[in-house]
Amino acid sequence: MIRLNRFHLPLQVNNYCYQLFIIVCLVSWYIFPLKVLASPEKKTFKRPFDVMTIGVADKGLTFSTLFSINKTSQFEIGMQYLDDTDIRFNPLIQADNPIWITNKSFNIAYIKQLFHTNYDFGPFLRFDIGVSSISGEYNIDLSKLEYSLGGASVGCSTCGTVYIKSTQDGLAVIPSLSFGWQSPLTDQLIFRASIGYQYFDIPNAKWTTNMSYSLPKYVQDKINDLADEINSINSFQPTFLIALMYKI
């Protein structure tokens, strides 16, 4: 699909609004049925979780619920979501060209507080297992690149855009280990952030262009080199999470 730069900001805003709408619906789905089920005769009704979390991670917007295993350990169930979004806002990404990612993932996590109880100020360790359906596309304007031809550097002003795509066949299991810090803001609201590493075997990248004629060989060689660079990316990649936790 060809994307025009002048439509980039409206598309981004639309994507974020759509994602926020989905998260609000999920939050409502968790809260309101529980309140309806808890009739006055059922004063002992207990929710199956202690905390709801909304945040931003390297793989998209997140929504999760947590419950305490004991005073210093928690179990989390959640999801992460991106819908064809340019992820260059990610602080772990450095790129001049659009990187479009679609991700739908389900994850579980074990969280261990290090020197304090579950909702107090201090550090924690977090171990995640995610199951993801993820695909990516890297767009490059070929007319802005330099190419090697007979030992000289040349350009290709008539070249268009190349789309280097990486798509999974099926689901990927992505484990990660992070170190984090949390800080209570109020009696019910807690800020939490973590950073660490994840293991993700990136699918092989393939490329297409928006041009109706064959590219010169030196341009094709350059594109193949760029695809090879993506295919050689280390499977251990940084991961981060910034979230607000609300105690029910």
PDB file of C-alpha atoms in Angstrom:
ATOM      1  CA  MET A   1       0.000   0.000   0.000  1.00  0.00           C
ATOM      2  CA  ILE A   2       1.366   3.482  -0.905  1.00  0.00           C
ATOM      3  CA  ARG A   3       1.223   5.975   1.938  1.00  0.00           C
ATOM      4  CA  LEU A   4       1.559   9.739   1.387  1.00  0.00           C
ATOM      5  CA  ASN A   5       3.522  11.831   3.901  1.00  0.00           C
ATOM      6  CA  ARG A   6       0.884  14.589   3.987  1.00  0.00           C
ATOM      7  CA  PHE A   7      -1.617  12.056   5.362  1.00  0.00           C
ATOM      8  CA  HIS A   8       0.797  10.747   8.002  1.00  0.00           C
ATOM      9  CA  LEU A   9      -0.353  12.852  10.991  1.00  0.00           C
ATOM     10  CA  PRO A  10      -4.137  12.389  10.408  1.00  0.00           C
ATOM     11  CA  LEU A  11      -3.599   8.632  10.024  1.00  0.00           C
ATOM     12  CA  GLN A  12      -1.599   8.537  13.254  1.00  0.00           C
ATOM     13  CA  VAL A  13      -4.256  10.471  15.190  1.00  0.00           C
ATOM     14  CA  ASN A  14      -6.972   8.215  13.783  1.00  0.00           C
ATOM     15  CA  ASN A  15      -5.011   5.086  14.784  1.00  0.00           C
ATOM     16  CA  TYR A  16      -4.453   6.338  18.331  1.00  0.00           C
ATOM     17  CA  CYS A  17      -8.123   7.296  18.771  1.00  0.00           C
ATOM     18  CA  TYR A  18      -9.199   3.885  17.491  1.00  0.00           C
ATOM     19  CA  GLN A  19      -6.817   2.121  19.870  1.00  0.00           C
ATOM     20  CA  LEU A  20      -7.953   4.272  22.797  1.00  0.00           C
ATOM     21  CA  PHE A  21     -11.578   3.445  21.972  1.00  0.00           C
ATOM     22  CA  ILE A  22     -10.831  -0.279  22.085  1.00  0.00           C
ATOM     23  CA  ILE A  23      -9.076   0.035  25.459  1.00  0.00           C
ATOM     24  CA  VAL A  24     -11.968   2.047  26.939  1.00  0.00           C
ATOM     25  CA  CYS A  25     -14.374  -0.668  25.746  1.00  0.00           C
ATOM     26  CA  LEU A  26     -12.216  -3.340  27.351  1.00  0.00           C
ATOM     27  CA  VAL A  27     -12.058  -1.451  30.631  1.00  0.00           C
ATOM     28  CA  SER A  28     -15.841  -1.038  30.593  1.00  0.00           C
ATOM     29  CA  TRP A  29     -16.282  -4.729  29.839  1.00  0.00           C
ATOM     30  CA  TYR A  30     -14.259  -5.566  32.942  1.00  0.00           C
ATOM     31  CA  ILE A  31     -15.867  -3.103  35.352  1.00  0.00           C
ATOM     32  CA  PHE A  32     -19.565  -2.783  34.583  1.00  0.00           C
ATOM     33  CA  PRO A  33     -20.548  -6.475  34.375  1.00  0.00           C
ATOM     34  CA  LEU A  34     -18.865  -7.034  37.727  1.00  0.00           C
ATOM     35  CA  LYS A  35     -20.889  -4.250  39.329  1.00  0.00           C
ATOM     36  CA  VAL A  36     -24.124  -5.573  37.855  1.00  0.00           C
ATOM     37  CA  LEU A  37     -23.389  -9.101  39.075  1.00  0.00           C
ATOM     38  CA  ALA A  38     -22.590  -7.837  42.557  1.00  0.00           C
ATOM     39  CA  SER A  39     -26.195  -7.469  43.752  1.00  0.00           C
ATOM     40  CA  PRO A  40     -26.974  -6.100  47.238  1.00  0.00           C
ATOM     41  CA  GLU A  41     -27.525  -9.680  48.414  1.00  0.00           C
ATOM     42  CA  LYS A  42     -23.968 -10.591  47.415  1.00  0.00           C
ATOM     43  CA  LYS A  43     -21.972  -8.342  49.702  1.00  0.00           C
ATOM     44  CA  THR A  44     -19.106 -10.831  49.732  1.00  0.00           C
ATOM     45  CA  PHE A  45     -18.611 -10.650  45.947  1.00  0.00           C
ATOM     46  CA  LYS A  46     -14.896 -10.374  45.178  1.00  0.00           C
ATOM     47  CA  ARG A  47     -13.398  -9.370  41.862  1.00  0.00           C
ATOM     48  CA  PRO A  48     -10.939 -11.875  40.367  1.00  0.00           C
ATOM     49  CA  PHE A  49      -8.209  -9.207  40.214  1.00  0.00           C
ATOM     50  CA  ASP A  50      -6.785  -6.392  42.363  1.00  0.00           C
ATOM     51  CA  VAL A  51      -5.533  -3.872  39.808  1.00  0.00           C
ATOM     52  CA  MET A  52      -6.219  -2.643  36.274  1.00  0.00           C
ATOM     53  CA  THR A  53      -3.356  -1.275  34.187  1.00  0.00           C
ATOM     54  CA  ILE A  54      -3.275   0.927  31.082  1.00  0.00           C
ATOM     55  CA  GLY A  55      -0.015   1.894  29.440  1.00  0.00           C
ATOM     56  CA  VAL A  56       2.331   2.081  26.468  1.00  0.00           C
ATOM     57  CA  ALA A  57       4.926  -0.558  25.585  1.00  0.00           C
ATOM     58  CA  ASP A  58       7.350  -1.194  22.735  1.00  0.00           C
ATOM     59  CA  LYS A  59       4.700  -3.357  21.024  1.00  0.00           C
ATOM     60  CA  GLY A  60       1.789  -0.970  21.452  1.00  0.00           C
ATOM     61  CA  LEU A  61      -0.933   0.182  23.810  1.00  0.00           C
ATOM     62  CA  THR A  62      -1.476  -2.196  26.722  1.00  0.00           C
ATOM     63  CA  PHE A  63      -4.343  -3.209  28.957  1.00  0.00           C
ATOM     64  CA  SER A  64      -3.998  -5.741  31.763  1.00  0.00           C
ATOM     65  CA  THR A  65      -5.314  -6.934  35.109  1.00  0.00           C
ATOM     66  CA  LEU A  66      -3.237  -8.077  38.086  1.00  0.00           C
ATOM     67  CA  PHE A  67      -3.843 -10.045  41.229  1.00  0.00           C
ATOM     68  CA  SER A  68      -1.545 -10.607  44.186  1.00  0.00           C
ATOM     69  CA  ILE A  69      -0.076 -14.053  44.775  1.00  0.00           C
ATOM     70  CA  ASN A  70       1.332 -12.879  48.117  1.00  0.00           C
ATOM     71  CA  LYS A  71       2.576  -9.594  49.617  1.00  0.00           C
ATOM     72  CA  THR A  72       5.557  -9.328  47.258  1.00  0.00           C
ATOM     73  CA  SER A  73       4.473 -11.190  44.098  1.00  0.00           C
ATOM     74  CA  GLN A  74       1.856 -10.559  41.408  1.00  0.00           C
ATOM     75  CA  PHE A  75       0.474 -12.327  38.352  1.00  0.00           C
ATOM     76  CA  GLU A  76      -0.629 -10.299  35.331  1.00  0.00           C
ATOM     77  CA  ILE A  77      -2.812 -11.095  32.311  1.00  0.00           C
ATOM     78  CA  GLY A  78      -3.006  -8.576  29.506  1.00  0.00           C
ATOM     79  CA  MET A  79      -2.858  -7.624  25.857  1.00  0.00           C
ATOM     80  CA  GLN A  80      -0.887  -5.278  23.600  1.00  0.00           C
ATOM     81  CA  TYR A  81      -2.211  -3.704  20.417  1.00  0.00           C
ATOM     82  CA  LEU A  82      -0.981  -1.715  17.419  1.00  0.00           C
ATOM     83  CA  ASP A  83      -2.891  -1.182  14.178  1.00  0.00           C
ATOM     84  CA  ASP A  84      -0.622  -0.347  11.217  1.00  0.00           C
ATOM     85  CA  THR A  85       1.155   2.351  13.239  1.00  0.00           C
ATOM     86  CA  ASP A  86       4.416   4.184  12.528  1.00  0.00           C
ATOM     87  CA  ILE A  87       6.496   3.329  15.608  1.00  0.00           C
ATOM     88  CA  ARG A  88       9.231   5.948  15.273  1.00  0.00           C
ATOM     89  CA  PHE A  89       7.815   7.614  18.399  1.00  0.00           C
ATOM     90  CA  ASN A  90       9.298   4.603  20.242  1.00  0.00           C
ATOM     91  CA  PRO A  91      12.394   5.834  22.175  1.00  0.00           C
ATOM     92  CA  LEU A  92      14.164   2.549  21.317  1.00  0.00           C
ATOM     93  CA  ILE A  93      13.782   3.151  17.555  1.00  0.00           C
ATOM     94  CA  GLN A  94      16.125   5.329  15.481  1.00  0.00           C
ATOM     95  CA  ALA A  95      14.961   5.645  11.868  1.00  0.00           C
ATOM     96  CA  ASP A  96      14.301   8.410   9.358  1.00  0.00           C
ATOM     97  CA  ASN A  97      11.830   6.387   7.284  1.00  0.00           C
ATOM     98  CA  PRO A  98       8.404   5.042   8.322  1.00  0.00           C
ATOM     99  CA  ILE A  99       8.304   1.738  10.191  1.00  0.00           C
ATOM    100  CA  TRP A 100       4.730   0.446  10.118  1.00  0.00           C
ATOM    101  CA  ILE A 101       3.866  -2.236  12.687  1.00  0.00           C
ATOM    102  CA  THR A 102       0.690  -4.233  13.288  1.00  0.00           C
ATOM    103  CA  ASN A 103       0.609  -6.259  16.493  1.00  0.00           C
ATOM    104  CA  LYS A 104      -2.001  -8.151  18.472  1.00  0.00           C
ATOM    105  CA  SER A 105      -0.602 -10.011  21.448  1.00  0.00           C
ATOM    106  CA  PHE A 106      -1.683 -11.719  24.640  1.00  0.00           C
ATOM    107  CA  ASN A 107       0.755 -11.902  27.520  1.00  0.00           C
ATOM    108  CA  ILE A 108       1.118 -13.191  31.047  1.00  0.00           C
ATOM    109  CA  ALA A 109       3.696 -11.931  33.541  1.00  0.00           C
ATOM    110  CA  TYR A 110       5.137 -12.730  36.950  1.00  0.00           C
ATOM    111  CA  ILE A 111       6.188  -9.636  38.924  1.00  0.00           C
ATOM    112  CA  LYS A 112       8.418  -9.856  41.993  1.00  0.00           C
ATOM    113  CA  GLN A 113       8.901  -6.847  44.265  1.00  0.00           C
ATOM    114  CA  LEU A 114      12.483  -6.711  45.518  1.00  0.00           C
ATOM    115  CA  PHE A 115      12.500  -4.808  48.818  1.00  0.00           C
ATOM    116  CA  HIS A 116       8.885  -3.869  49.491  1.00  0.00           C
ATOM    117  CA  THR A 117       5.269  -5.017  49.209  1.00  0.00           C
ATOM    118  CA  ASN A 118       3.245  -5.010  45.985  1.00  0.00           C
ATOM    119  CA  TYR A 119       1.960  -1.435  45.968  1.00  0.00           C
ATOM    120  CA  ASP A 120       4.765   0.444  47.717  1.00  0.00           C
ATOM    121  CA  PHE A 121       7.572   2.594  46.333  1.00  0.00           C
ATOM    122  CA  GLY A 122      10.562   0.654  44.940  1.00  0.00           C
ATOM    123  CA  PRO A 123      12.088  -1.717  42.350  1.00  0.00           C
ATOM    124  CA  PHE A 124      10.771  -4.964  40.912  1.00  0.00           C
ATOM    125  CA  LEU A 125      11.620  -7.709  38.429  1.00  0.00           C
ATOM    126  CA  ARG A 126       9.198  -8.726  35.696  1.00  0.00           C
ATOM    127  CA  PHE A 127       9.150 -11.907  33.598  1.00  0.00           C
ATOM    128  CA  ASP A 128       6.773 -11.974  30.590  1.00  0.00           C
ATOM    129  CA  ILE A 129       5.631 -14.579  28.117  1.00  0.00           C
ATOM    130  CA  GLY A 130       3.795 -13.092  25.130  1.00  0.00           C
ATOM    131  CA  VAL A 131       1.977 -14.758  22.237  1.00  0.00           C
ATOM    132  CA  SER A 132       1.939 -12.352  19.298  1.00  0.00           C
ATOM    133  CA  SER A 133       0.734 -11.951  15.748  1.00  0.00           C
ATOM    134  CA  ILE A 134       3.044  -9.246  14.442  1.00  0.00           C
ATOM    135  CA  SER A 135       4.045  -7.855  11.048  1.00  0.00           C
ATOM    136  CA  GLY A 136       6.125  -4.886   9.943  1.00  0.00           C
ATOM    137  CA  GLU A 137       6.878  -2.750   6.903  1.00  0.00           C
ATOM    138  CA  TYR A 138       9.843  -0.404   6.406  1.00  0.00           C
ATOM    139  CA  ASN A 139       9.373   2.256   3.675  1.00  0.00           C
ATOM    140  CA  ILE A 140      12.406   3.808   1.963  1.00  0.00           C
ATOM    141  CA  ASP A 141      12.524   6.575  -0.652  1.00  0.00           C
ATOM    142  CA  LEU A 142      15.025   5.180  -3.164  1.00  0.00           C
ATOM    143  CA  SER A 143      15.629   8.583  -4.773  1.00  0.00           C
ATOM    144  CA  LYS A 144      17.321   9.776  -1.559  1.00  0.00           C
ATOM    145  CA  LEU A 145      19.858   6.952  -1.383  1.00  0.00           C
ATOM    146  CA  GLU A 146      23.378   6.750  -2.828  1.00  0.00           C
ATOM    147  CA  TYR A 147      24.460   3.669  -4.787  1.00  0.00           C
ATOM    148  CA  SER A 148      27.799   2.161  -5.716  1.00  0.00           C
ATOM    149  CA  LEU A 149      28.464   1.784  -9.438  1.00  0.00           C
ATOM    150  CA  GLY A 150      31.960   0.947 -10.705  1.00  0.00           C
ATOM    151  CA  GLY A 151      33.565   2.422  -7.594  1.00  0.00           C
ATOM    152  CA  ALA A 152      31.608   5.686  -7.870  1.00  0.00           C
ATOM    153  CA  SER A 153      28.576   6.921  -5.897  1.00  0.00           C
ATOM    154  CA  VAL A 154      25.474   7.583  -7.989  1.00  0.00           C
ATOM    155  CA  GLY A 155      21.832   8.443  -7.344  1.00  0.00           C
ATOM    156  CA  CYS A 156      18.521   7.398  -8.878  1.00  0.00           C
ATOM    157  CA  SER A 157      16.258  10.439  -9.084  1.00  0.00           C
ATOM    158  CA  THR A 158      13.531   8.536 -10.956  1.00  0.00           C
ATOM    159  CA  CYS A 159      13.330   5.692  -8.419  1.00  0.00           C
ATOM    160  CA  GLY A 160      10.272   5.462  -6.213  1.00  0.00           C
ATOM    161  CA  THR A 161       9.642   3.799  -2.843  1.00  0.00           C
ATOM    162  CA  VAL A 162      10.596   0.327  -1.678  1.00  0.00           C
ATOM    163  CA  TYR A 163       8.488  -1.518   0.926  1.00  0.00           C
ATOM    164  CA  ILE A 164      10.472  -4.048   2.943  1.00  0.00           C
ATOM    165  CA  LYS A 165       7.977  -6.315   4.710  1.00  0.00           C
ATOM    166  CA  SER A 166       8.407  -8.851   7.476  1.00  0.00           C
ATOM    167  CA  THR A 167       5.374 -11.029   8.199  1.00  0.00           C
ATOM    168  CA  GLN A 168       4.949 -13.988  10.522  1.00  0.00           C
ATOM    169  CA  ASP A 169       3.479 -17.326   9.609  1.00  0.00           C
ATOM    170  CA  GLY A 170       1.328 -18.089  12.652  1.00  0.00           C
ATOM    171  CA  LEU A 171       1.988 -16.921  16.210  1.00  0.00           C
ATOM    172  CA  ALA A 172       5.278 -16.097  17.921  1.00  0.00           C
ATOM    173  CA  VAL A 173       6.142 -16.773  21.564  1.00  0.00           C
ATOM    174  CA  ILE A 174       8.154 -13.842  22.955  1.00  0.00           C
ATOM    175  CA  PRO A 175       9.725 -14.153  26.439  1.00  0.00           C
ATOM    176  CA  SER A 176      11.200 -11.092  28.164  1.00  0.00           C
ATOM    177  CA  LEU A 177      12.891 -10.111  31.416  1.00  0.00           C
ATOM    178  CA  SER A 178      12.719  -6.525  32.737  1.00  0.00           C
ATOM    179  CA  PHE A 179      13.787  -4.418  35.690  1.00  0.00           C
ATOM    180  CA  GLY A 180      11.313  -1.778  36.840  1.00  0.00           C
ATOM    181  CA  TRP A 181      10.425   0.887  39.342  1.00  0.00           C
ATOM    182  CA  GLN A 182       7.047   1.870  40.744  1.00  0.00           C
ATOM    183  CA  SER A 183       5.829   4.874  42.683  1.00  0.00           C
ATOM    184  CA  PRO A 184       2.401   5.415  44.323  1.00  0.00           C
ATOM    185  CA  LEU A 185       0.752   8.665  43.182  1.00  0.00           C
ATOM    186  CA  THR A 186      -2.372   8.374  45.342  1.00  0.00           C
ATOM    187  CA  ASP A 187      -3.914   5.679  47.529  1.00  0.00           C
ATOM    188  CA  GLN A 188      -5.301   3.994  44.402  1.00  0.00           C
ATOM    189  CA  LEU A 189      -3.094   5.185  41.522  1.00  0.00           C
ATOM    190  CA  ILE A 190       0.442   3.839  40.982  1.00  0.00           C
ATOM    191  CA  PHE A 191       2.987   4.726  38.288  1.00  0.00           C
ATOM    192  CA  ARG A 192       5.086   1.840  36.991  1.00  0.00           C
ATOM    193  CA  ALA A 193       7.892   1.694  34.408  1.00  0.00           C
ATOM    194  CA  SER A 194      10.239  -1.086  33.333  1.00  0.00           C
ATOM    195  CA  ILE A 195      12.921  -1.792  30.743  1.00  0.00           C
ATOM    196  CA  GLY A 196      14.645  -4.994  29.744  1.00  0.00           C
ATOM    197  CA  TYR A 197      15.260  -7.449  26.918  1.00  0.00           C
ATOM    198  CA  GLN A 198      13.021  -9.761  24.909  1.00  0.00           C
ATOM    199  CA  TYR A 199      13.738 -12.654  22.580  1.00  0.00           C
ATOM    200  CA  PHE A 200      11.990 -12.360  19.212  1.00  0.00           C
ATOM    201  CA  ASP A 201      12.990 -14.282  16.087  1.00  0.00           C
ATOM    202  CA  ILE A 202      12.216 -11.679  13.397  1.00  0.00           C
ATOM    203  CA  PRO A 203      10.711 -13.209  10.204  1.00  0.00           C
ATOM    204  CA  ASN A 204      12.695 -12.857   6.967  1.00  0.00           C
ATOM    205  CA  ALA A 205      12.050  -9.601   5.112  1.00  0.00           C
ATOM    206  CA  LYS A 206      10.874  -9.390   1.492  1.00  0.00           C
ATOM    207  CA  TRP A 207      10.610  -6.286  -0.650  1.00  0.00           C
ATOM    208  CA  THR A 208       8.382  -4.748  -3.333  1.00  0.00           C
ATOM    209  CA  THR A 209       8.298  -1.313  -4.979  1.00  0.00           C
ATOM    210  CA  ASN A 210       5.707   1.079  -6.387  1.00  0.00           C
ATOM    211  CA  MET A 211       7.513   1.252  -9.730  1.00  0.00           C
ATOM    212  CA  SER A 212       6.114  -0.158 -12.991  1.00  0.00           C
ATOM    213  CA  TYR A 213       9.544  -0.928 -14.508  1.00  0.00           C
ATOM    214  CA  SER A 214      12.550  -2.973 -13.413  1.00  0.00           C
ATOM    215  CA  LEU A 215      15.071  -1.249 -11.209  1.00  0.00           C
ATOM    216  CA  PRO A 216      18.746  -0.969 -12.227  1.00  0.00           C
ATOM    217  CA  LYS A 217      20.864  -3.780 -10.839  1.00  0.00           C
ATOM    218  CA  TYR A 218      22.854  -1.465  -8.567  1.00  0.00           C
ATOM    219  CA  VAL A 219      19.557  -0.308  -6.978  1.00  0.00           C
ATOM    220  CA  GLN A 220      18.362  -3.891  -6.534  1.00  0.00           C
ATOM    221  CA  ASP A 221      21.706  -4.793  -4.929  1.00  0.00           C
ATOM    222  CA  LYS A 222      21.285  -1.906  -2.459  1.00  0.00           C
ATOM    223  CA  ILE A 223      17.746  -3.024  -1.568  1.00  0.00           C
ATOM    224  CA  ASN A 224      18.922  -6.608  -1.054  1.00  0.00           C
ATOM    225  CA  ASP A 225      21.658  -5.326   1.273  1.00  0.00           C
ATOM    226  CA  LEU A 226      19.038  -3.387   3.296  1.00  0.00           C
ATOM    227  CA  ALA A 227      16.808  -6.484   3.516  1.00  0.00           C
ATOM    228  CA  ASP A 228      19.812  -8.558   4.627  1.00  0.00           C
ATOM    229  CA  GLU A 229      20.516  -6.025   7.380  1.00  0.00           C
ATOM    230  CA  ILE A 230      16.962  -6.462   8.681  1.00  0.00           C
ATOM    231  CA  ASN A 231      17.232 -10.261   8.469  1.00  0.00           C
ATOM    232  CA  SER A 232      20.463 -10.150  10.490  1.00  0.00           C
ATOM    233  CA  ILE A 233      18.988  -8.121  13.374  1.00  0.00           C
ATOM    234  CA  ASN A 234      19.800  -9.664  16.745  1.00  0.00           C
ATOM    235  CA  SER A 235      16.936 -11.719  18.191  1.00  0.00           C
ATOM    236  CA  PHE A 236      17.524 -10.111  21.619  1.00  0.00           C
ATOM    237  CA  GLN A 237      15.831  -6.708  21.513  1.00  0.00           C
ATOM    238  CA  PRO A 238      15.057  -4.031  24.143  1.00  0.00           C
ATOM    239  CA  THR A 239      11.580  -3.854  25.618  1.00  0.00           C
ATOM    240  CA  PHE A 240       9.899  -1.227  27.785  1.00  0.00           C
ATOM    241  CA  LEU A 241       6.619  -0.552  29.555  1.00  0.00           C
ATOM    242  CA  ILE A 242       5.198   2.681  31.020  1.00  0.00           C
ATOM    243  CA  ALA A 243       1.886   2.231  32.809  1.00  0.00           C
ATOM    244  CA  LEU A 244      -0.614   3.545  35.310  1.00  0.00           C
ATOM    245  CA  MET A 245      -2.101   1.033  37.753  1.00  0.00           C
ATOM    246  CA  TYR A 246      -5.480   1.555  39.374  1.00  0.00           C
ATOM    247  CA  LYS A 247      -6.294  -0.411  42.534  1.00  0.00           C
ATOM    248  CA  ILE A 248      -9.867  -1.682  42.521  1.00  0.00           C
TER     249      ILE A 248
END
